[in-house]
Amino acid sequence: MKATVYQTLECDVLVIGGGGAGVRAALTAAKSNERVLMISETPVGESGSTFYPLSFEWGMLCASDATDAKLFTQEILNAAGACINPKLAEYLAMSSRRAHDRFVTEGLPLVSMKELGITGCFGKEPRGVFLLDMEAFVKSQKELVAQNGHISFMALTAISLVIKEGKCMGAMAVDSQGRLIHLSARAVVLACGGGEGLYCHRASFGSLYGNAYAMAARHRARIVNLEFIQFVLGTVSPIRFANYFPFLLTEHPRVTNAHDEDCMAQYLPDGCTVERCLDMHAKHGPFSTEDEGKYLEYAMIAEEKKGNGMGLKLWPDATRLKDKRGRQWRVFLRRLGYDDSTVMQLYPMCQGFNGGILLKDDLTTDIEGLFACGESSGGLHGPDRMGGLCILATQVFGEAAGRLAGEYTAKGRPVKPLSADEALRGLMREFDFHADSDLSPGEVLEQIRQIMQENACLRRNEKGLTDGLHNVEQLHIQPLAHLNTPEAAAYFRVANALDAARLILTAMRNRRESRGCHDREDYPAHNSALDSMQWVSIRENRVEQGTVGT
């Protein structure tokens, strides 16, 4: 069947993604543009990381005033430990209070972290707030979009960017019937999340397969810090993929393997006790190579390799849980049908991407007219990311992307927009490298997940990353052959997932050191020569790599 464009839609600003960053970008762009189109596979609140239902209510850091914002900036940089753009960290801190005050104005129920006695992951001081009701947040975001007369929403799957003379002129998408939709836009904001869905064990829902990274990289945009992926303690039992509340580790629950056998001592170095390991990990939910908390995950992985079941069990003593500290956890557990005496079996779970499309000092990308925010953007987080920065970044950089997109459209079109036929020819060239396969999209995705879980989780090494990259490159899928069928969207998603997996594995192999959440068992120490962001991109189907600033 000959490929044809079913429909062309025009807008001023196209926002791809319906998570927290996409919502904020669309709302901001709509202040100066009459035609803002938001596309996502699912309605607002039903996919992504921001709205993930199996996590306790999120926290958001913020400064109290301008003086505190300077301290906050330094705290972000200290926690990151290099490989971050200091100017983006400063922008994040300086804009944090405005993001907080906007949530207050929008009526969200918030409580200060200081009141709860909680310091955010990798932080030094209690700052910021916790959300008390996720349903209220989801409802608020849905209403803000629905009530804005300048924002239109469509359920579409973005599959590629439309580029002319180095400028982003829109995107190509498919609808539920697999028909091609040409989205002609004067500016595009990528806010379609990270790549958690590339792993077997993940804390996200929806199709988070790194599509933003793949779509931008194929047009030579640099993608930075993809090796820095956060893995948190996620449940295997009694429910799968729920986010464990790390601050309760200071209560020193009993730790056993899946057979209820004490096992931690054999994985600890001399001088480190189980209690010390738990106390250090309680300072941060995500895995980090920077302190003794890492031995908890090392034990989980080792016990599984020994055949002793997946991960470890934590046996809480409900009588020892502090009221304020456990408040968020108790509410979350009740929502799931459990209580604070429930034994949880845990395993490392992919929860967040600290990298993404490189943002320059002025918050633009390598492609004129293309903006990025949320987990689709990179340079604002380093190897370790403070807890509460993720939500803050969706608001601060979502607002910035929407504002910049609006300002860009005000300048007028730099070149004549592409016709539907020109956009179609570009799409055909872009996917010309792909071969067809007898495997279904679901089967290819499952193989990607197995490869990433085995080689690109924790305890990475040169052989595993090289083998993983080779195995991903042996997988093929040709989405163009399935246009005008209900399965077309799945084929394009997985084609993009293959490119994203190649980018991630290359980034991980290129950083031959351990730093923050990047764990190389063959390079366990820092390498001072690598105190910088490294990038990957794609040129004629080959992955390129380099260092920012060189």
Coordinates of C-alpha atoms in Angstrom, one line a residue:
M1 CA 0.0 0.0 0.0
K2 CA 1.4 3.4 -1.0
A3 CA 2.1 5.7 1.9
T4 CA 0.0 8.8 1.9
V5 CA -0.7 11.6 4.4
Y6 CA -4.3 11.4 5.6
Q7 CA -4.6 14.8 7.1
T8 CA -2.5 18.0 7.7
L9 CA -3.2 20.0 10.9
E10 CA -1.8 23.5 11.5
C11 CA -1.0 25.1 14.8
D12 CA 1.3 27.8 16.3
V13 CA 2.8 25.6 19.0
L14 CA 2.8 21.8 19.0
V15 CA 3.3 20.2 22.4
I16 CA 4.1 16.5 22.3
G17 CA 3.3 14.9 25.7
G18 CA 0.5 15.2 28.3
G19 CA 2.5 14.9 31.5
G20 CA 3.3 17.6 34.0
A21 CA 5.9 19.3 31.8
G22 CA 3.7 19.1 28.7
V23 CA 0.7 20.6 30.5
R24 CA 2.8 23.5 31.9
A25 CA 4.3 24.1 28.4
A26 CA 0.9 24.1 26.7
L27 CA -0.6 26.5 29.3
T28 CA 2.3 28.9 29.0
A29 CA 2.4 28.8 25.2
A30 CA -1.4 29.5 25.1
K31 CA -0.8 32.8 26.8
S32 CA 0.6 34.2 23.6
N33 CA -0.7 31.9 20.9
E34 CA -4.2 31.2 19.8
R35 CA -3.5 27.8 18.4
V36 CA -1.7 25.4 20.7
L37 CA -2.1 21.7 19.9
M38 CA -1.2 19.1 22.6
I39 CA -0.9 15.5 21.4
S40 CA -0.5 12.4 23.5
E41 CA -1.5 8.8 23.2
T42 CA -3.6 9.1 26.4
P43 CA -5.5 11.9 28.0
V44 CA -3.8 14.2 30.6
G45 CA -3.2 12.3 33.8
E46 CA -3.2 8.8 32.4
S47 CA 0.4 8.2 31.5
G48 CA 4.0 9.2 32.2
S49 CA 6.0 9.6 35.4
T50 CA 4.3 12.7 36.9
F51 CA 1.0 10.9 37.3
Y52 CA 2.3 7.4 38.1
P53 CA -0.3 5.9 40.4
L54 CA 1.9 3.3 42.2
S55 CA 4.0 6.0 44.0
F56 CA 3.4 7.9 47.2
E57 CA 2.5 11.5 46.5
W58 CA 5.4 13.5 45.1
G59 CA 7.5 16.2 46.7
M60 CA 8.7 19.4 45.1
L61 CA 11.7 21.4 46.3
C62 CA 11.7 25.1 46.3
A63 CA 13.6 28.1 47.7
S64 CA 12.0 30.4 50.3
D65 CA 13.4 33.6 48.8
A66 CA 16.2 34.9 46.5
T67 CA 18.9 34.4 49.1
D68 CA 17.8 30.9 49.8
A69 CA 17.7 30.3 46.0
K70 CA 21.5 30.8 45.9
L71 CA 22.0 28.2 48.6
F72 CA 19.6 25.9 46.8
T73 CA 21.6 26.3 43.6
Q74 CA 24.7 25.2 45.4
E75 CA 22.9 22.3 47.0
I76 CA 21.8 21.1 43.6
L77 CA 25.3 21.3 42.2
N78 CA 26.8 19.5 45.3
A79 CA 24.3 16.7 45.0
A80 CA 24.8 16.3 41.3
G81 CA 28.6 16.0 41.5
A82 CA 29.6 17.4 38.1
C83 CA 28.2 16.6 34.7
I84 CA 25.6 19.3 34.9
N85 CA 25.1 22.8 33.4
P86 CA 25.4 25.1 36.5
K87 CA 23.4 27.8 34.7
L88 CA 20.5 25.5 34.3
A89 CA 20.7 24.5 38.0
E90 CA 20.7 28.2 38.9
Y91 CA 17.7 28.9 36.7
L92 CA 15.9 25.9 38.3
A93 CA 16.5 27.2 41.8
M94 CA 15.8 30.9 41.0
S95 CA 12.5 29.9 39.4
S96 CA 11.4 27.4 42.1
R97 CA 9.4 29.8 44.3
R98 CA 7.3 30.9 41.3
A99 CA 6.5 27.3 40.5
H100 CA 5.5 26.6 44.2
D101 CA 3.3 29.7 44.4
R102 CA 1.5 28.8 41.2
F103 CA 0.6 25.4 42.6
V104 CA -0.7 27.2 45.7
T105 CA -2.8 29.5 43.5
E106 CA -4.1 26.5 41.6
G107 CA -5.4 25.1 44.9
L108 CA -3.2 22.0 45.4
P109 CA -3.1 20.5 48.9
L110 CA 0.6 20.8 50.0
V111 CA 2.5 20.3 53.2
S112 CA 6.0 21.4 53.9
M113 CA 8.8 18.8 54.1
K114 CA 10.1 20.6 57.2
E115 CA 6.8 19.9 59.0
L116 CA 7.1 16.2 58.1
G117 CA 10.8 16.1 59.2
I118 CA 12.0 14.9 55.8
T119 CA 15.0 16.1 53.8
G120 CA 14.7 15.3 50.1
C121 CA 17.0 12.7 48.5
F122 CA 20.7 13.9 48.4
G123 CA 19.7 17.1 50.1
K124 CA 21.1 18.8 53.1
E125 CA 18.2 20.9 54.4
P126 CA 14.4 20.2 54.5
R127 CA 13.0 22.4 51.8
G128 CA 9.9 22.3 49.6
V129 CA 6.6 20.6 49.9
F130 CA 4.8 17.2 49.6
L131 CA 1.6 16.8 47.7
L132 CA -1.1 15.4 49.9
D133 CA -3.6 14.2 47.3
M134 CA -2.5 12.9 43.8
E135 CA -6.1 12.8 42.6
A136 CA -6.4 16.5 43.3
F137 CA -3.3 17.2 41.2
V138 CA -4.6 15.0 38.3
K139 CA -8.0 16.7 38.4
S140 CA -6.4 20.2 38.5
Q141 CA -4.1 19.5 35.5
K142 CA -7.0 18.1 33.5
E143 CA -9.2 21.1 34.2
L144 CA -6.6 23.6 33.4
V145 CA -6.1 22.1 30.0
A146 CA -9.8 21.5 29.3
Q147 CA -10.8 25.1 30.3
N148 CA -8.2 26.8 28.2
G149 CA -9.8 27.9 24.9
H150 CA -6.5 28.1 23.1
I151 CA -5.4 24.5 23.7
S152 CA -6.7 21.6 21.6
F153 CA -6.0 18.0 22.5
M154 CA -5.7 15.1 20.2
A155 CA -5.0 11.4 20.9
L156 CA -2.1 10.8 18.5
T157 CA 1.2 9.0 18.5
A158 CA 4.1 11.2 17.5
I159 CA 6.6 9.3 15.3
S160 CA 9.1 11.8 13.9
L161 CA 10.0 15.4 13.6
V162 CA 9.6 17.5 10.5
I163 CA 12.8 19.4 9.8
K164 CA 13.6 21.8 7.0
E165 CA 16.9 23.6 6.6
G166 CA 17.8 22.7 10.2
K167 CA 14.6 24.1 11.6
C168 CA 11.8 22.2 13.2
M169 CA 8.5 22.7 11.3
G170 CA 6.3 20.2 13.1
A171 CA 6.0 16.5 13.4
M172 CA 4.5 13.4 11.9
A173 CA 2.0 11.3 13.9
V174 CA -0.3 8.4 13.4
D175 CA -3.9 8.1 14.7
S176 CA -5.6 5.0 16.1
Q177 CA -6.2 3.6 12.6
G178 CA -2.6 4.0 11.6
R179 CA -3.2 6.9 9.3
L180 CA -0.4 9.5 8.9
I181 CA -1.1 12.9 10.3
H182 CA 1.1 15.8 9.3
L183 CA 1.3 18.4 12.1
S184 CA 2.5 21.7 10.7
A185 CA 3.7 23.9 13.5
R186 CA 5.7 27.1 14.0
A187 CA 7.4 25.6 17.1
V188 CA 7.5 22.2 18.8
V189 CA 7.9 21.3 22.4
L190 CA 9.0 17.7 23.2
A191 CA 7.7 16.7 26.6
C192 CA 7.0 13.0 26.1
G193 CA 9.0 11.7 29.0
G194 CA 11.9 9.3 29.4
G195 CA 12.6 5.7 28.7
E196 CA 11.5 3.8 31.8
G197 CA 9.4 1.5 29.6
L198 CA 12.5 0.0 28.1
Y199 CA 13.1 -1.9 31.3
C200 CA 11.3 -5.0 32.7
H201 CA 11.0 -3.4 36.2
R202 CA 9.9 0.2 35.9
A203 CA 8.0 3.0 37.8
S204 CA 6.0 4.5 34.9
F205 CA 2.9 3.8 32.9
G206 CA 2.2 4.5 29.3
S207 CA 4.6 4.3 26.4
L208 CA 7.8 5.8 27.8
Y209 CA 10.3 4.3 25.4
G210 CA 12.7 7.2 24.9
N211 CA 10.9 8.3 21.8
A212 CA 11.9 12.0 22.3
Y213 CA 15.6 11.0 22.4
A214 CA 15.2 9.0 19.2
M215 CA 13.2 11.5 17.2
A216 CA 15.6 14.4 18.1
A217 CA 18.8 12.4 17.7
R218 CA 18.0 11.3 14.2
H219 CA 18.1 15.0 13.3
R220 CA 21.5 15.5 14.9
A221 CA 20.4 16.9 18.2
R222 CA 22.7 16.0 21.0
I223 CA 21.3 13.8 23.8
V224 CA 23.3 14.2 27.1
N225 CA 23.6 12.2 30.3
L226 CA 21.6 9.2 29.1
E227 CA 23.8 7.0 31.3
F228 CA 22.4 8.6 34.4
I229 CA 19.2 6.7 35.1
Q230 CA 17.6 6.5 38.5
F231 CA 16.7 3.1 39.9
V232 CA 14.6 3.1 43.1
L233 CA 13.4 0.4 45.4
G234 CA 10.3 -1.0 43.8
T235 CA 8.1 -3.8 44.9
V236 CA 7.9 -7.3 43.5
S237 CA 5.4 -8.5 46.1
P238 CA 2.7 -8.2 47.3
I239 CA 2.1 -5.8 44.4
R240 CA 4.4 -5.1 41.4
F241 CA 6.0 -1.8 40.5
A242 CA 5.1 0.2 43.6
N243 CA 7.6 2.8 44.7
Y244 CA 8.9 2.1 48.3
F245 CA 9.1 4.9 50.8
P246 CA 12.9 5.1 51.4
F247 CA 12.9 7.4 54.5
L248 CA 11.5 4.5 56.6
L249 CA 14.8 2.6 56.2
T250 CA 16.0 4.5 59.3
E251 CA 13.6 2.4 61.3
H252 CA 15.9 -0.6 60.4
P253 CA 13.4 -3.2 59.2
R254 CA 14.7 -6.8 59.1
V255 CA 16.2 -7.6 55.7
T256 CA 16.1 -11.1 54.2
N257 CA 16.1 -12.8 50.9
A258 CA 13.0 -14.2 49.3
H259 CA 13.4 -17.4 51.3
D260 CA 13.3 -15.4 54.6
E261 CA 17.0 -15.9 55.2
D262 CA 19.3 -13.2 56.6
C263 CA 21.8 -12.5 53.9
M264 CA 23.0 -8.9 54.0
A265 CA 26.1 -9.3 56.1
Q266 CA 28.0 -11.2 53.3
Y267 CA 27.7 -8.3 50.9
L268 CA 28.9 -5.5 53.3
P269 CA 32.5 -4.3 53.4
D270 CA 34.4 -4.4 56.7
G271 CA 33.2 -1.8 59.1
C272 CA 29.8 -1.4 57.5
T273 CA 26.8 -2.8 59.3
V274 CA 23.3 -3.5 58.0
E275 CA 22.0 -0.6 60.0
R276 CA 24.7 1.7 58.5
C277 CA 23.7 0.6 55.0
L278 CA 20.0 1.3 55.6
D279 CA 20.7 4.7 57.3
M280 CA 22.8 5.8 54.3
H281 CA 20.1 4.6 51.8
A282 CA 17.4 6.4 53.8
K283 CA 19.0 9.7 52.7
H284 CA 18.0 9.0 49.1
G285 CA 15.5 6.8 47.4
P286 CA 17.4 6.2 44.2
F287 CA 20.5 4.0 44.0
S288 CA 23.8 5.8 44.2
T289 CA 27.4 4.5 44.0
E290 CA 28.4 7.4 46.3
D291 CA 27.8 5.7 49.7
E292 CA 27.3 2.4 51.5
G293 CA 23.6 2.4 50.7
K294 CA 24.5 0.8 47.4
Y295 CA 25.1 -2.6 49.1
L296 CA 21.4 -3.0 49.5
E297 CA 20.9 -3.1 45.7
Y298 CA 24.1 -5.2 45.3
A299 CA 22.6 -7.8 47.6
M300 CA 19.3 -7.8 45.8
I301 CA 21.0 -8.5 42.5
A302 CA 23.4 -11.1 43.9
E303 CA 20.7 -13.0 45.7
E304 CA 18.7 -13.2 42.5
K305 CA 21.8 -14.5 40.6
K306 CA 22.2 -17.2 43.2
G307 CA 18.6 -18.4 42.6
N308 CA 17.3 -17.1 45.9
G309 CA 14.4 -15.2 44.4
M310 CA 14.1 -11.7 43.1
G311 CA 15.4 -9.0 45.4
L312 CA 15.1 -8.8 49.2
K313 CA 12.2 -8.6 51.7
L314 CA 11.9 -5.8 54.2
W315 CA 10.0 -6.7 57.4
P316 CA 8.8 -3.5 59.1
D317 CA 8.0 -3.1 62.7
A318 CA 4.9 -0.8 62.6
T319 CA 5.4 0.2 66.3
R320 CA 8.7 1.9 65.4
L321 CA 7.4 4.1 62.5
K322 CA 7.4 7.8 63.3
D323 CA 4.0 9.4 62.8
K324 CA 5.0 12.4 60.7
R325 CA 7.6 10.5 58.6
G326 CA 5.2 7.7 57.9
R327 CA 2.2 9.8 57.1
Q328 CA 2.7 9.8 53.3
W329 CA 3.5 6.1 53.3
R330 CA 0.4 5.1 55.4
V331 CA -1.9 7.0 53.1
F332 CA -0.3 5.4 50.1
L333 CA -0.5 1.9 51.6
R334 CA -4.2 2.3 52.5
R335 CA -4.9 3.3 48.9
L336 CA -3.4 0.0 47.7
G337 CA -5.2 -2.0 50.4
Y338 CA -2.2 -2.6 52.7
D339 CA -0.9 -1.3 56.0
D340 CA 2.4 -0.3 57.6
S341 CA 3.2 -3.8 58.8
T342 CA 3.1 -5.3 55.3
V343 CA 6.2 -7.1 54.3
M344 CA 7.5 -5.8 51.0
Q345 CA 9.8 -7.7 48.5
L346 CA 11.9 -5.2 46.7
Y347 CA 14.1 -5.0 43.6
P348 CA 15.7 -2.0 41.7
M349 CA 13.1 -0.4 39.4
C350 CA 13.8 2.1 36.7
Q351 CA 12.2 5.4 37.9
G352 CA 13.7 8.4 36.2
F353 CA 16.0 9.7 33.5
N354 CA 18.4 12.5 34.5
G355 CA 19.5 13.1 30.9
G356 CA 17.8 14.0 27.6
I357 CA 17.9 16.5 24.7
L358 CA 20.7 19.0 25.5
L359 CA 19.4 22.4 26.7
K360 CA 21.9 25.2 26.0
D361 CA 22.4 28.1 28.4
D362 CA 19.5 30.0 26.8
L363 CA 17.3 26.9 27.1
T364 CA 17.2 26.2 23.4
T365 CA 18.2 22.9 21.7
D366 CA 20.5 22.1 18.8
I367 CA 17.5 22.3 16.4
E368 CA 16.0 25.8 15.8
G369 CA 12.3 25.8 16.7
L370 CA 12.5 22.7 18.8
F371 CA 12.2 23.0 22.6
A372 CA 12.3 20.3 25.3
C373 CA 11.3 19.9 28.9
G374 CA 10.7 17.3 31.6
E375 CA 12.5 14.0 31.2
S376 CA 12.9 14.8 27.5
S377 CA 15.4 17.5 28.3
G378 CA 19.0 17.2 29.5
G379 CA 21.7 19.2 31.2
L380 CA 19.7 20.3 34.2
H381 CA 20.4 17.1 36.3
G382 CA 23.6 15.3 37.0
P383 CA 24.6 11.8 38.1
D384 CA 22.5 12.2 41.3
R385 CA 19.3 14.2 41.3
M386 CA 17.8 15.7 44.5
G387 CA 14.4 14.3 45.4
G388 CA 11.8 16.8 44.5
L389 CA 13.7 18.3 41.5
C390 CA 11.9 16.2 39.0
I391 CA 8.5 17.7 39.6
L392 CA 10.1 21.1 40.0
A393 CA 11.8 20.7 36.6
T394 CA 8.5 19.9 34.9
Q395 CA 7.1 23.2 36.1
V396 CA 10.1 25.4 35.6
F397 CA 11.3 24.1 32.3
G398 CA 7.8 23.3 31.1
E399 CA 7.0 27.0 31.6
A400 CA 10.3 28.0 29.9
A401 CA 9.7 25.8 26.9
G402 CA 6.2 27.1 26.4
R403 CA 7.4 30.7 26.8
L404 CA 10.3 30.3 24.4
A405 CA 8.1 28.5 21.8
G406 CA 5.6 31.4 22.0
E407 CA 8.4 34.0 21.6
Y408 CA 9.8 32.0 18.6
T409 CA 6.5 31.9 16.8
A410 CA 6.1 35.7 17.2
K411 CA 9.2 36.2 15.0
G412 CA 7.3 34.6 12.0
R413 CA 8.2 31.6 10.0
P414 CA 11.9 31.5 9.1
V415 CA 11.3 29.3 6.1
K416 CA 8.3 28.2 4.1
P417 CA 6.5 25.3 5.8
L418 CA 6.8 21.9 4.3
S419 CA 4.0 20.5 2.3
A420 CA 2.5 17.1 3.3
D421 CA 4.3 15.4 0.4
E422 CA 7.6 16.9 1.5
A423 CA 7.0 15.8 5.1
L424 CA 6.1 12.3 3.9
R425 CA 9.3 12.0 1.9
G426 CA 11.3 13.0 4.9
L427 CA 9.6 10.3 7.0
M428 CA 10.3 7.7 4.3
R429 CA 14.0 8.6 4.3
E430 CA 14.1 8.6 8.1
F431 CA 12.9 5.0 8.5
D432 CA 14.5 3.7 5.3
F433 CA 17.2 2.1 7.4
H434 CA 14.8 -0.2 9.1
A435 CA 14.2 -3.8 7.9
D436 CA 11.0 -5.7 8.5
S437 CA 10.7 -8.6 11.0
D438 CA 8.5 -11.5 11.6
L439 CA 8.3 -10.5 15.2
S440 CA 5.4 -8.4 16.5
P441 CA 6.1 -5.0 18.2
G442 CA 5.3 -6.6 21.5
E443 CA 7.8 -9.3 21.0
V444 CA 10.5 -6.9 19.9
L445 CA 9.8 -4.7 22.9
E446 CA 10.0 -7.6 25.2
Q447 CA 13.5 -8.5 23.8
I448 CA 14.6 -4.9 24.2
R449 CA 13.5 -4.9 27.9
Q450 CA 15.3 -8.2 28.6
I451 CA 18.5 -6.8 27.0
M452 CA 18.3 -3.5 28.9
Q453 CA 17.4 -5.2 32.2
E454 CA 20.3 -7.6 31.9
N455 CA 23.0 -5.3 30.6
A456 CA 21.9 -1.7 31.4
C457 CA 20.5 -1.8 35.0
L458 CA 23.1 -1.9 37.8
R459 CA 26.5 -3.6 37.8
R460 CA 27.2 -2.6 34.2
N461 CA 30.4 -3.7 32.5
E462 CA 32.0 -3.3 29.1
K463 CA 31.1 -6.8 27.9
G464 CA 27.5 -6.6 28.9
L465 CA 27.1 -3.2 27.4
T466 CA 28.8 -4.2 24.2
D467 CA 26.8 -7.4 23.9
G468 CA 23.6 -5.5 24.7
L469 CA 24.3 -3.0 22.0
H470 CA 25.0 -5.8 19.5
N471 CA 21.8 -7.6 20.4
V472 CA 19.7 -4.5 20.1
E473 CA 21.2 -3.8 16.7
Q474 CA 20.1 -7.3 15.5
L475 CA 16.5 -6.5 16.2
H476 CA 14.5 -5.0 13.4
I477 CA 11.0 -3.6 12.7
Q478 CA 9.7 -1.7 9.7
P479 CA 6.8 0.5 10.7
L480 CA 6.2 1.9 7.2
A481 CA 5.0 -1.5 6.1
H482 CA 2.1 -1.3 8.6
L483 CA 0.7 2.1 7.9
N484 CA -3.1 2.4 7.8
T485 CA -3.5 -0.5 10.3
P486 CA -4.4 -0.2 14.0
E487 CA -1.0 -1.7 14.8
A488 CA 1.0 1.1 13.1
A489 CA 1.5 3.2 16.2
A490 CA 3.0 0.2 18.1
Y491 CA 5.4 -0.4 15.2
F492 CA 6.6 3.2 15.2
R493 CA 6.9 3.3 19.0
V494 CA 9.1 0.2 19.0
A495 CA 11.2 1.5 16.1
N496 CA 11.9 4.6 18.1
A497 CA 12.6 2.4 21.2
L498 CA 15.3 0.5 19.3
D499 CA 17.1 3.8 18.5
A500 CA 16.7 5.0 22.1
A501 CA 18.1 1.8 23.5
R502 CA 21.2 2.2 21.1
L503 CA 21.7 5.7 22.4
I504 CA 21.5 4.6 26.1
L505 CA 23.8 1.6 25.8
T506 CA 26.4 3.7 23.9
A507 CA 26.3 6.4 26.5
M508 CA 26.7 3.9 29.3
R509 CA 29.6 2.2 27.5
N510 CA 31.3 5.5 26.8
R511 CA 31.4 6.6 30.5
R512 CA 34.1 4.3 31.9
E513 CA 33.7 5.2 35.5
S514 CA 31.2 4.9 38.3
R515 CA 29.5 8.2 39.3
G516 CA 26.2 8.7 41.1
C517 CA 23.6 6.4 39.6
H518 CA 25.9 5.2 36.9
D519 CA 27.4 1.9 38.1
R520 CA 30.3 0.3 36.3
E521 CA 31.5 -2.7 38.2
D522 CA 34.6 -2.8 35.9
Y523 CA 35.3 0.9 36.6
P524 CA 34.2 1.4 40.3
A525 CA 35.9 4.8 40.9
H526 CA 35.4 8.3 39.6
N527 CA 37.5 9.4 36.7
S528 CA 38.2 13.2 36.9
A529 CA 38.8 13.3 33.2
L530 CA 35.1 12.6 32.8
D531 CA 33.8 15.6 34.9
S532 CA 31.6 16.7 32.0
M533 CA 28.5 15.9 30.1
Q534 CA 28.8 13.4 27.3
W535 CA 26.5 13.3 24.3
V536 CA 25.2 10.8 21.8
S537 CA 23.3 11.4 18.6
I538 CA 22.5 9.6 15.3
R539 CA 23.8 10.3 11.8
E540 CA 22.8 8.1 8.9
N541 CA 21.7 5.4 11.4
R542 CA 25.1 5.4 13.2
V543 CA 25.3 6.5 16.8
E544 CA 27.8 9.3 17.3
Q545 CA 29.2 10.4 20.6
G546 CA 31.3 13.2 22.1
T547 CA 31.8 15.5 25.0
V548 CA 29.9 18.8 25.5
G549 CA 32.2 21.8 25.1
T550 CA 34.9 20.0 23.1

